Coordinates of C-alpha atoms in Angstrom, one line a residue:
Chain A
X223 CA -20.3 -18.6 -10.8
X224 CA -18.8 -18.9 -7.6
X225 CA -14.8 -19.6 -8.6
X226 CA -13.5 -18.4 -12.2
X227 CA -10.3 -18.9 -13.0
X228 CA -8.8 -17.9 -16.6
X229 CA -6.1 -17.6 -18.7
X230 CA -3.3 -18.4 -15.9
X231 CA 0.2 -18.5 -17.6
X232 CA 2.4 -18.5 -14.3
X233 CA 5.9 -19.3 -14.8
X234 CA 8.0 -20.4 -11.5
X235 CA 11.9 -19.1 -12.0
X236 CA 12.4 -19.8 -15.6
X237 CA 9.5 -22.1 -16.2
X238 CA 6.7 -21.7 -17.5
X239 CA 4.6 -24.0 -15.7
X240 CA 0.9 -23.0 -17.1
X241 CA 0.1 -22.3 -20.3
X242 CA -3.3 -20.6 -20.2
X243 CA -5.4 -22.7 -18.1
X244 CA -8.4 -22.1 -16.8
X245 CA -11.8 -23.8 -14.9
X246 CA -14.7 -22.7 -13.0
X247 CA -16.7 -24.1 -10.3
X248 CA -20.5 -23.4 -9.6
X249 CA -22.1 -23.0 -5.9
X250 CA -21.7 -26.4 -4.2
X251 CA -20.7 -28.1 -6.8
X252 CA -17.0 -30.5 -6.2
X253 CA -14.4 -30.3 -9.2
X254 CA -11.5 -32.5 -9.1
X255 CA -8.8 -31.4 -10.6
X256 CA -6.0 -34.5 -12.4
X257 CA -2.9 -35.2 -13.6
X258 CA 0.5 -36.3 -13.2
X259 CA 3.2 -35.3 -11.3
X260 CA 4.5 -32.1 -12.4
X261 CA 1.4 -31.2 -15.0
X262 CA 0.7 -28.3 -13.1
X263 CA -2.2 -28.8 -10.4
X264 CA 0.1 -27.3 -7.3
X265 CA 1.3 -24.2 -9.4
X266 CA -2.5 -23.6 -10.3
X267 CA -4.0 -23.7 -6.9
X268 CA -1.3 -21.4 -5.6
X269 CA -1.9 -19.1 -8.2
X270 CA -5.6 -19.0 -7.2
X271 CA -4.6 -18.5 -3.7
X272 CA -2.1 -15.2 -5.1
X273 CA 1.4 -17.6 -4.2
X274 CA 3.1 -17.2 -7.5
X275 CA 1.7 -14.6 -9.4
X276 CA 0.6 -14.8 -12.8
X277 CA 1.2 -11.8 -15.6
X278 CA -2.0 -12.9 -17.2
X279 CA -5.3 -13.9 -16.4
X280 CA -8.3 -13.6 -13.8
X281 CA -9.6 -15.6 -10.8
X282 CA -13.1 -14.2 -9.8
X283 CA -14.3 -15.3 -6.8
X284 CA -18.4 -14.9 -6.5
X285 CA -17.9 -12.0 -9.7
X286 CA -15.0 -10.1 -8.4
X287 CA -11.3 -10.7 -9.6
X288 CA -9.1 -11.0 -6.9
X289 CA -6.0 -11.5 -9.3
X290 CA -3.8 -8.6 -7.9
X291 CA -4.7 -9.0 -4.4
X292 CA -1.5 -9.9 -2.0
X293 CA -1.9 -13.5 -1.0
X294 CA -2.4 -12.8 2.7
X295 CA -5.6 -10.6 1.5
X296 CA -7.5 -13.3 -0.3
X297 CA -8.3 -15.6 2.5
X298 CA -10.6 -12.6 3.6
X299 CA -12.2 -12.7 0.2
X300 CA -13.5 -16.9 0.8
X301 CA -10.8 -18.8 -0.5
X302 CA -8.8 -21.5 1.8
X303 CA -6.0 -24.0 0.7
X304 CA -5.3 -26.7 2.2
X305 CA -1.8 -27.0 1.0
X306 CA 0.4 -29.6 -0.5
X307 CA 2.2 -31.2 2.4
X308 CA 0.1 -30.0 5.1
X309 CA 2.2 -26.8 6.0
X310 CA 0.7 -27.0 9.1
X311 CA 2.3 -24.4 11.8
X312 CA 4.5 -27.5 13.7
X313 CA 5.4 -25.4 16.3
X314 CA 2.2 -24.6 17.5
X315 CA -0.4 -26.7 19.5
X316 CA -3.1 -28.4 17.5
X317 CA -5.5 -26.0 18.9
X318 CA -3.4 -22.9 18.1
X319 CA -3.4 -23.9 14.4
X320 CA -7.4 -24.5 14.6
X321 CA -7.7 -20.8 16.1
X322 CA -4.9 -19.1 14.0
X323 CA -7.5 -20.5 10.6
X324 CA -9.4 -17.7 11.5
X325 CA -6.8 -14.8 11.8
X326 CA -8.2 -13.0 8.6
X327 CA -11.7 -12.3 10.6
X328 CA -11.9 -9.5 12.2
X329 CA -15.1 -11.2 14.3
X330 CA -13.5 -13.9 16.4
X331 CA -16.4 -14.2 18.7
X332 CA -17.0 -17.6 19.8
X333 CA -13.8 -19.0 18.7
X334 CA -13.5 -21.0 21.1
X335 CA -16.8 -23.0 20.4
X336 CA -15.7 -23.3 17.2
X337 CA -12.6 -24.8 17.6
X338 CA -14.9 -27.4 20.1
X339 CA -17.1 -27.9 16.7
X340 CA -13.3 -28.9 15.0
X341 CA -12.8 -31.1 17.7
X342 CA -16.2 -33.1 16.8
X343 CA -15.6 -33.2 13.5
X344 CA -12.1 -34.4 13.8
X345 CA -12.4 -36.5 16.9
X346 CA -9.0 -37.8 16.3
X347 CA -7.5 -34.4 17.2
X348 CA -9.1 -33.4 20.6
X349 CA -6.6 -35.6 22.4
X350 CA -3.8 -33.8 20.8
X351 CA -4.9 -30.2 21.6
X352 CA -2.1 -28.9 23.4
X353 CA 0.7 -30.5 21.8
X354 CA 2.6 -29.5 19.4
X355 CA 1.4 -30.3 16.3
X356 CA 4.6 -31.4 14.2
X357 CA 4.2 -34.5 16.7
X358 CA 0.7 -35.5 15.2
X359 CA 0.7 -38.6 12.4
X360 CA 0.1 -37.2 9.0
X361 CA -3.1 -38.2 8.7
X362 CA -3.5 -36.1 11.9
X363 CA -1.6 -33.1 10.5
X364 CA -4.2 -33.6 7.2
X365 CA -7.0 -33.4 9.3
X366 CA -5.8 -30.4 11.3
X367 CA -5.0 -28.7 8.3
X368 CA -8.3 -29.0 6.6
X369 CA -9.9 -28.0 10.0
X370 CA -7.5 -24.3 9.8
X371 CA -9.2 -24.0 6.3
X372 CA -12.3 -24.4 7.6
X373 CA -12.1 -22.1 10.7
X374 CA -10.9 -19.4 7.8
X375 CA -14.7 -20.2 6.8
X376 CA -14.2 -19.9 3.2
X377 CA -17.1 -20.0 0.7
X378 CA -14.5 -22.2 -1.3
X379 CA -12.4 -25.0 -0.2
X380 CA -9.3 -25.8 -1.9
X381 CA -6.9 -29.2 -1.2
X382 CA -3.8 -30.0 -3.0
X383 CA -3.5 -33.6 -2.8
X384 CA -4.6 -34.2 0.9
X385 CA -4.3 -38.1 0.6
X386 CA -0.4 -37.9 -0.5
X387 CA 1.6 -39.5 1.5
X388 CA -1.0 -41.1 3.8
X389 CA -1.6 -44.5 5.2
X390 CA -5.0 -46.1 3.4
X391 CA -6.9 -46.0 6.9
X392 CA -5.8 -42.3 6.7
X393 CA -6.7 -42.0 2.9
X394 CA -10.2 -43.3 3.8
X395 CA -10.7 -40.5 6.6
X396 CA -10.0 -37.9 4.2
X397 CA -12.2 -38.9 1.7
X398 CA -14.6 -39.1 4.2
X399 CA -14.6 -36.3 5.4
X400 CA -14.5 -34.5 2.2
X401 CA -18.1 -36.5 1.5
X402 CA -19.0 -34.7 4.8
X403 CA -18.3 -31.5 3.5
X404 CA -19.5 -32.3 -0.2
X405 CA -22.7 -33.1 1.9
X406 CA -23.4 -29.6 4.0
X407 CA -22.8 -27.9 0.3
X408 CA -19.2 -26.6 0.3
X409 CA -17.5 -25.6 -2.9
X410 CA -14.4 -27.7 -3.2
X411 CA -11.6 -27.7 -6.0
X412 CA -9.2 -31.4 -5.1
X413 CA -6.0 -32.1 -6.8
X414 CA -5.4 -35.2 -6.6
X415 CA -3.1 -38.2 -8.0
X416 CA -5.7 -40.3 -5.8
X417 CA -8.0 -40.8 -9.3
X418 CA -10.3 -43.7 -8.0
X419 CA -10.9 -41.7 -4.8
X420 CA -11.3 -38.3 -6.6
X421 CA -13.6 -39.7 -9.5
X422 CA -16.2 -41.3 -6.6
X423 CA -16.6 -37.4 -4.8
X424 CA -16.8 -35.2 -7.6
X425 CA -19.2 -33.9 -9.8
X426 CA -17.1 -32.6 -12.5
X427 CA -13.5 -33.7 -13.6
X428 CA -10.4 -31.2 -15.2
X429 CA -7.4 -33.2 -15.9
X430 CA -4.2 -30.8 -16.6
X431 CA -1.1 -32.2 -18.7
X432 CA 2.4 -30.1 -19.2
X433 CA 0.4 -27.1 -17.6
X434 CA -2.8 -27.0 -20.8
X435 CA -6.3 -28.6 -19.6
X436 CA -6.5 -31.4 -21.4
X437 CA -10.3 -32.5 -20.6
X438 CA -13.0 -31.2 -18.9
X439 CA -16.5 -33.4 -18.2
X440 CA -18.4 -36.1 -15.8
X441 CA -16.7 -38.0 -13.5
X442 CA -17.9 -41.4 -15.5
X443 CA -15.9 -39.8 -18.9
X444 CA -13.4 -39.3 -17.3
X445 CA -12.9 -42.5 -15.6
X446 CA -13.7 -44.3 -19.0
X447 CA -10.9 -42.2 -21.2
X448 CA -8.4 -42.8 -18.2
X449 CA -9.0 -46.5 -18.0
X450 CA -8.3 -46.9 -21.6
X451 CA -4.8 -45.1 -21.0
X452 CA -5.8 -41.9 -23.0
X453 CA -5.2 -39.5 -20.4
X454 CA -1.9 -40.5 -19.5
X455 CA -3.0 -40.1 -15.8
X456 CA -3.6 -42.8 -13.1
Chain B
X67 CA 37.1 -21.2 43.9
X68 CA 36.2 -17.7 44.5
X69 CA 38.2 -16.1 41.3
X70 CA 35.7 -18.7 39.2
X71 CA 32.8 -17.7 40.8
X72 CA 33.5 -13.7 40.6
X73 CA 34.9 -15.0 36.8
X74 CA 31.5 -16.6 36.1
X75 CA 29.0 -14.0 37.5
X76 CA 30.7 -11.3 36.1
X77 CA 30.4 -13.5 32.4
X78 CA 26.7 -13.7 33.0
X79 CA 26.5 -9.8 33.4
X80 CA 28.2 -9.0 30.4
X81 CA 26.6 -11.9 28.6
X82 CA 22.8 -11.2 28.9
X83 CA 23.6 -7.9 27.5
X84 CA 24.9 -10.3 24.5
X85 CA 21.9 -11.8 24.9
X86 CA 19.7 -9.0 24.5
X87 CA 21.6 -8.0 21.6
X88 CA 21.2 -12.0 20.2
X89 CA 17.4 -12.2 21.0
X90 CA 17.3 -8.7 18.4
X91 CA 19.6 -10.9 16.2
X92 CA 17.1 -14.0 16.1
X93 CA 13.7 -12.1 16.3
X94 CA 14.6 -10.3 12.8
X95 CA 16.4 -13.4 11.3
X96 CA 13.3 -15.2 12.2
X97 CA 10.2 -13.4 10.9
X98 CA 12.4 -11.8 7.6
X99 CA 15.4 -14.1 6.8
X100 CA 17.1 -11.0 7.4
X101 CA 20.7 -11.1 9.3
X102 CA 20.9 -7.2 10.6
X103 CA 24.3 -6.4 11.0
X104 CA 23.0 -2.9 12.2
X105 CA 21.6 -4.6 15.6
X106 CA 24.2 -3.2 17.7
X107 CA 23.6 0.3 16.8
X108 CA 20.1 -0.4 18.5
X109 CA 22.0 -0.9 22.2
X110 CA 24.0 2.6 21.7
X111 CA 21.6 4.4 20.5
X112 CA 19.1 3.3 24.1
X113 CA 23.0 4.0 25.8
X114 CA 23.2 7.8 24.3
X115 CA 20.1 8.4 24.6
X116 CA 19.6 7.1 28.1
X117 CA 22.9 9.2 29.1
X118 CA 21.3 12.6 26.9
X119 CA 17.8 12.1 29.3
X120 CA 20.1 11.2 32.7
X121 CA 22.4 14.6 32.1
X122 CA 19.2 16.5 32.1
X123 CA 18.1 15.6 35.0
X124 CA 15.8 13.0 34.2
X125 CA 14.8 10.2 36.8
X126 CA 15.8 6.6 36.1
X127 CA 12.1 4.9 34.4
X128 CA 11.4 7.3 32.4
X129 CA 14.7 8.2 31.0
X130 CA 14.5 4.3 30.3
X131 CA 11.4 4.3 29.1
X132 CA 12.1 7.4 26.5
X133 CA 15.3 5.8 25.6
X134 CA 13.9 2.4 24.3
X135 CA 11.2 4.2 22.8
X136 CA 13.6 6.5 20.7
X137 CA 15.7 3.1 19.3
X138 CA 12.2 1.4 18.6
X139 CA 11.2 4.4 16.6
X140 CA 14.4 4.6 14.7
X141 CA 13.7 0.6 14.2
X142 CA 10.5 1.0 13.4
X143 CA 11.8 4.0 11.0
X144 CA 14.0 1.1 8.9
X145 CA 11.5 -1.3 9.0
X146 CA 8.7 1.1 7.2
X147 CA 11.1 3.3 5.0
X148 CA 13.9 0.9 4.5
X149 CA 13.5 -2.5 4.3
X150 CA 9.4 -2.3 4.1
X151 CA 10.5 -0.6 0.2
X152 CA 13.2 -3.2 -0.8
X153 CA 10.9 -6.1 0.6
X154 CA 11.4 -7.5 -3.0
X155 CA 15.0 -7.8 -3.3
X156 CA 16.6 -10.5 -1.9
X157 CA 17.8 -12.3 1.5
X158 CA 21.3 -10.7 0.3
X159 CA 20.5 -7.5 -0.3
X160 CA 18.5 -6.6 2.6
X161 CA 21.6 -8.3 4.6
X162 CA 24.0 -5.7 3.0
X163 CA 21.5 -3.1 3.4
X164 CA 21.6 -3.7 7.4
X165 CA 25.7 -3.4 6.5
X166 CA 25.1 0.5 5.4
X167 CA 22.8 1.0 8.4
X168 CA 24.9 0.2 11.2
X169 CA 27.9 2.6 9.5
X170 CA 24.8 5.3 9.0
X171 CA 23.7 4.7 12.3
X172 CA 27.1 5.3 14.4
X173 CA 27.7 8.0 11.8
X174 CA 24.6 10.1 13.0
X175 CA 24.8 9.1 16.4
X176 CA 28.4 10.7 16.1
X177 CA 26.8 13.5 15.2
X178 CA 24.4 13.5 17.5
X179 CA 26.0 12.8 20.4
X180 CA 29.8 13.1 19.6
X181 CA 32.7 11.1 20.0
X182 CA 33.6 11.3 23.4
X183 CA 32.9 8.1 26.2
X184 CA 30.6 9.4 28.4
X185 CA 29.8 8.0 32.3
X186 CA 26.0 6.7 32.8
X187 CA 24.9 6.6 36.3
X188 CA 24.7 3.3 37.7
X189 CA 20.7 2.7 38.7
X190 CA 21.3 2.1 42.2
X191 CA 24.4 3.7 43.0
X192 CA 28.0 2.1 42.8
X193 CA 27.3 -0.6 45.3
X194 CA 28.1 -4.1 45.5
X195 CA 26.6 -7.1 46.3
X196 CA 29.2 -10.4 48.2
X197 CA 27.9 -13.4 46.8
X198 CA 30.0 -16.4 48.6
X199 CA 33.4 -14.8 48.7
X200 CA 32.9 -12.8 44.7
X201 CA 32.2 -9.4 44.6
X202 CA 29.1 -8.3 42.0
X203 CA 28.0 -4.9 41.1
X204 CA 24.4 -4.1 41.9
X205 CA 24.2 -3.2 38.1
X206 CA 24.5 -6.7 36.9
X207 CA 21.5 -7.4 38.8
X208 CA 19.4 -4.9 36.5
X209 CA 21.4 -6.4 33.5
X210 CA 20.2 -9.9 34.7
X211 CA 16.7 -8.7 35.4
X212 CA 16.5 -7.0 31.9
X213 CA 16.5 -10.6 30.3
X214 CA 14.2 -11.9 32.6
X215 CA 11.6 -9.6 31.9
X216 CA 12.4 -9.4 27.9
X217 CA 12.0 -13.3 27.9
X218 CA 8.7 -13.2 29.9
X219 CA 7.5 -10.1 28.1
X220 CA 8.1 -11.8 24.8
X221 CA 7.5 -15.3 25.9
X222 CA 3.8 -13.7 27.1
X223 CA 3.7 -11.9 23.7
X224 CA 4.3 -14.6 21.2
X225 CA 3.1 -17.3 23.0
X226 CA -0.1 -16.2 24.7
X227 CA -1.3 -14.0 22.9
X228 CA -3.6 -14.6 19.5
X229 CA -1.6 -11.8 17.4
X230 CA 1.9 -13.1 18.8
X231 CA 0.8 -16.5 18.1
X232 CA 0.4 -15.4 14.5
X233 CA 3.8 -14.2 14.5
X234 CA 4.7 -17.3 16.0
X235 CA 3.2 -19.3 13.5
X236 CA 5.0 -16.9 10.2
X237 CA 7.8 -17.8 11.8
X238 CA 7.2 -21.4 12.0
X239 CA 5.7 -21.5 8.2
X240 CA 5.6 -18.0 6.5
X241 CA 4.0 -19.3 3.2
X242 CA 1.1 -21.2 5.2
X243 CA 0.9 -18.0 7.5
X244 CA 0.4 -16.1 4.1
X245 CA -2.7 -18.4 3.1
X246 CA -3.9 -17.6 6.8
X247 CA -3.8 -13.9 6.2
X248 CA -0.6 -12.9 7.9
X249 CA 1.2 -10.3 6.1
X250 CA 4.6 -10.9 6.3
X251 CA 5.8 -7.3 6.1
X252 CA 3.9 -5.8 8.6
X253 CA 5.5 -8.9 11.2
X254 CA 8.7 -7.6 9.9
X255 CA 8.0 -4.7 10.6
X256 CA 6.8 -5.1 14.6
X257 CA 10.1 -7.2 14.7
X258 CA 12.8 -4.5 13.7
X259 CA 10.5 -2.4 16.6
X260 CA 10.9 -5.2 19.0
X261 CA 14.3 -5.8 18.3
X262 CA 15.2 -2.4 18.1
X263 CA 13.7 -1.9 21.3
X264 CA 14.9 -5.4 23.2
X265 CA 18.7 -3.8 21.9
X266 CA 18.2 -0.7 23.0
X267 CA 17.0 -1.7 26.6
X268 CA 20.3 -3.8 26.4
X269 CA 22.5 -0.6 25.8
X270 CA 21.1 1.3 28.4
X271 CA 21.0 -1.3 31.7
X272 CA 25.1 -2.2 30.1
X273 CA 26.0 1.7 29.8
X274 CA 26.7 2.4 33.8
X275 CA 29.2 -0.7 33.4
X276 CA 31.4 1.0 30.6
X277 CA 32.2 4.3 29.3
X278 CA 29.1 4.5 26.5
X279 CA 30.4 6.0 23.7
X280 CA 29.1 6.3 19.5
X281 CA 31.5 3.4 19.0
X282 CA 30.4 0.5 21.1
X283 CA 27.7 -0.6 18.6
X284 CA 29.7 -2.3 16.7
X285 CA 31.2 -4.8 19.5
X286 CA 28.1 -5.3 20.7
X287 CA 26.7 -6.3 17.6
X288 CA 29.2 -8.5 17.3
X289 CA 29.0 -10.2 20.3
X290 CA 25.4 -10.3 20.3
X291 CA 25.8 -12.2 16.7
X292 CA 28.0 -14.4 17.7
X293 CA 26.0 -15.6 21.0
X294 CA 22.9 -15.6 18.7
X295 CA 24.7 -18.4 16.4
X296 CA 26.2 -20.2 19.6
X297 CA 22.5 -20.4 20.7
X298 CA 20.9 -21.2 17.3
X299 CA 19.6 -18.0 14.8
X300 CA 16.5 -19.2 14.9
X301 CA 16.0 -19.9 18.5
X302 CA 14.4 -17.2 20.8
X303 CA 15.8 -19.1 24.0
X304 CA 18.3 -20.2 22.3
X305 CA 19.8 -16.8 21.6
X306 CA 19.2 -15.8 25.2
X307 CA 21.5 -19.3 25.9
X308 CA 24.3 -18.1 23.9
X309 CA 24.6 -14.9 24.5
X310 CA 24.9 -15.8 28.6
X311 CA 27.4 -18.7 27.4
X312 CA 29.5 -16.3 25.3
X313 CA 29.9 -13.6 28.1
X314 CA 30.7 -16.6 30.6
X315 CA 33.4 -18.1 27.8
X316 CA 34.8 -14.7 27.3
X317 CA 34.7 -14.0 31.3
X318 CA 36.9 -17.1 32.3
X319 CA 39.6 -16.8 29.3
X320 CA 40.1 -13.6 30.6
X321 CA 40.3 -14.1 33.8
X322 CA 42.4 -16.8 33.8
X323 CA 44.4 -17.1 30.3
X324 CA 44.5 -12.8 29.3
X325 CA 42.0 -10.3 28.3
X326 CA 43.9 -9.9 25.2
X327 CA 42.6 -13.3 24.3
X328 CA 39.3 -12.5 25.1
X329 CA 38.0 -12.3 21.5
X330 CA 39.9 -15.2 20.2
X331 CA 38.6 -17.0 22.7
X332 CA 35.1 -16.0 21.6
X333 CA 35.8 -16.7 17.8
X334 CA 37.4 -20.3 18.2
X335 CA 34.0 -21.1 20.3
X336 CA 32.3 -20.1 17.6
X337 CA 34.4 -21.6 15.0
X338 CA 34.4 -24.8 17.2
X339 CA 30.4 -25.1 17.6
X340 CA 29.8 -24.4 14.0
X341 CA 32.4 -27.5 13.0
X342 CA 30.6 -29.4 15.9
X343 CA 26.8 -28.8 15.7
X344 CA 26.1 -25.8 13.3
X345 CA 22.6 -25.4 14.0
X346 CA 23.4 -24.3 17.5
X347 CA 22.5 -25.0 21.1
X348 CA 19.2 -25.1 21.0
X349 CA 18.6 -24.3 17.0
X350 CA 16.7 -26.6 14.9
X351 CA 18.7 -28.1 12.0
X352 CA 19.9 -25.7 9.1
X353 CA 19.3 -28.5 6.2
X354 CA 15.4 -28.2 7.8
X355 CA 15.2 -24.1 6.0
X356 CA 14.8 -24.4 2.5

């Protein structure tokens, strides 16, 4: 199993905000992860990534539980968010956020060539390099901030809602690129409110409610339940 | 004509040693969220022990040198066994943490060095340099040239090189700096040195203008805060700005209204910029830092 994730019960200030959730994802494989507004999905992923800490619970990461690790030490261990909102660094150049992905690596050789292999993925960005990048659209910022996760190189991929916010054009570039990735076999774990958009990439579907998992199957299931209103999502 | 001129030069001496006392300000503010109060301590302990290396017989650079590096050990001494073990408690705490250090710190520099003003050789004698009709000591030009090279030295630092740009970028967004494998407490930490060290250099190119005694922290700390709010807390330039702008206000009231007023001068500047635009000159707007 490459991601295992079990019995979170994080509580942020007073709330509890999970109450023993858990999921797992194999090598390769794309998990979508649903729900509404407030179930839960951005308190889990930042638990995964060691954000807000939870008193119970592992999250094993190819067999070893990185649960007590400080958040800036996971990264190291192949896990990269892709945060809610971007939180891309807006002071910086688009390029300096591309190199700083990598700042857990102790080998940086060849960065530079692999910020180049960014810029061909994200085309969009190479005209952008050396500005800031708070300037950049928000689809912009979205595809910069997947491109820091993946010069972090991370065995798995995590986004928290990458289309939110976005212009459909936009939208449709993130989703494509998420195919891309789907496509040259990375492990990815999406939040998303985006359900049509989510239910199309993945291969397996969690949907979280009030911070419990709710469901857990195929893509086509969960499309069904949701478009007969049963999930409450959507 | 000439009085402004001598009034204005002689405010940008006094302020860039505000300003290197505001750039320690903003640095610390900036990568912790930490106000240190003890930041003027920083510029008498580089004074005293600049004045402690010269009495001996020491030679100019490395008497400076020695002295910086004895303030960025003490900061670096806070930073690991101070604030790097309350790193939990809160923005507050820590704040009234830095309160008890600056009384500590001018309590064992009064033991150390005593309570007497002492006279620090200026570094290239007591001469003086006539610009257009105003007289300026030689010494503000080191004073000058100290900022200069702190702003290129840290410019070059944070901005051009890959680990500075990683303190650049906790600055800019600790949490995502976090996922990126920054650890916040060890960029706090280099920031109490740098500041500590930025302060102390302050202290010792400002001694030969005054008599440096135990006591002078504590002005200069306030100064240096106040120029670092003029400027914007969490602007590097911007605390550079103020600091200059604050020694030129204080300069010019006076000169031309009464030293006495000095201060109040100072504090109604303050008290005016934060009515008019609180973030500061160049800061970025306060409602923008959750």
């Amino acid at each position: 199993m490459m991601l295992e994730v079990a019995g979170l019960t994080t509580r942020r200030g007073r709330l509890q905000v999970l109450h023993g959730c858990g999921l797992h994802l194999q090598g390769s494989e794309v998990v979508a992860l649903l729900g509404p507004n407030g179930a839960g999905k951005s308190t889990m992923l930042g638990t995964i990534m060691g954000l807000f800490g939870s008193p119970t619970g592992q999250v094993c990461l190819d067999g070893s539980d990185i649960a007590r690790l400080p958040a800036y030490r996971r990264v190291s261990r192949g896990v990269a968010l892709v945060p809610e909102r971007r939180q891309i660094f807006g002071s910086l150049t688009a390029e300096e956020n591309l190199a700083l992905g990598a700042y857990h690596r102790h080998d940086r050789k060849g960065l530079q060539q692999e910020i180049e292999g960014m810029f061909e993925i994200f085309p969009g960005l190479k005209k952008h390099r050396r500005r800031a990048a708070r300037w950049l659209s928000g689809g912009e910022q979205q595809m910069l901030a997947i491109g820091r996760a993946l010069m972090a190189k991370p065995q798995v991929l995590l986004l928290d809602e990458p289309s939110l916010g976005l212009a459909p054009r936009a939208v449709q570039d993130v989703f494509e690129t998420l195919h891309r990735l789907k496509g040259e076999g990375m492990t990815i774990l999406l939040a998303e409110q985006n359900t049509p958009g989510a239910l199309e990439l993945a291969d397996r579907v969690y949907v979280l409610q009030s911070g419990k998992m709710t469901f857990e199957g195929t893509p086509g299931e969960a499309g069904h339940l949701l478009a007969e209103g049963y999930l409450g999502v959507g | 004509m000439a009085t402004l001129l001598q009034l204005v030069l002689a405010g940008i001496g006094m302020g860039s040693v505000y300003a290197l006392v505001a750039i320690g300000f903003s640095l610390i503010y900036k990568v912790t969220g930490v106000i240190n109060f003890a930041q003027g301590e920083f510029a008498m302990i580089g004074s005293m022990s600049f004045w402690l290396l010269q009495s001996h017989g020491i030679p100019l650079v490395p008497a400076l040198v020695v002295a910086v590096a004895i303030a960025a050990a003490v900061g670096a001494a806070i930073g690991r066994f101070v604030m790097y073990p309350a790193a939990q408690a809160s923005v507050l705490t820590l704040i009234f943490i830095t309160l008890g250090l600056d009384t500590a710190l001018r309590g064992l520099g009064t033991l150390v060095w005593g309570v007497n003003p002492v006279a620090v050789q200026a570094f290239s004698g007591n001469g003086v340099l006539h610009v257009l009709g105003a007289v300026v000591p030689t010494q503000n030009l080191w004073i000058f040239g100290a900022v200069v090279i702190v702003a290129a030295l840290l410019y070059f630092l944070l901005e051009r090189t890959y680990f500075g740009q990683g303190m650049t970028a906790a600055m800019d967004n600790p949490t995502a700096a976090r996922l990126y494998g920054m650890n916040p407490l060890r960029f706090g930490l280099y920031a109490w040195v740098l500041a500590a060290a930025i302060g102390a250099f302050g202290g010792v190119v400002f001694a030969p203008m005054t008599m440096a005694n135990t006591n002078m922290g504590l002005e200069l700390g306030l100064y240096g805060f106040v120029g670092a709010i003029l400027g914007g807390l969490d602007s590097l330039p911007g605390a550079a700005v103020g600091g200059i702008a604050l020694g030129i206000v204080t300069s010019l009231s006076a000169g031309y209204i009464s030293s006495d007023w000095a201060d109040g001068v100072a504090f109604a500047v303050l008290l005016i910029m934060l009515l008019v635009r609180p973030q500061g000159i160049l800061g970025t707007s306060l409602n923008r830092r959750v």
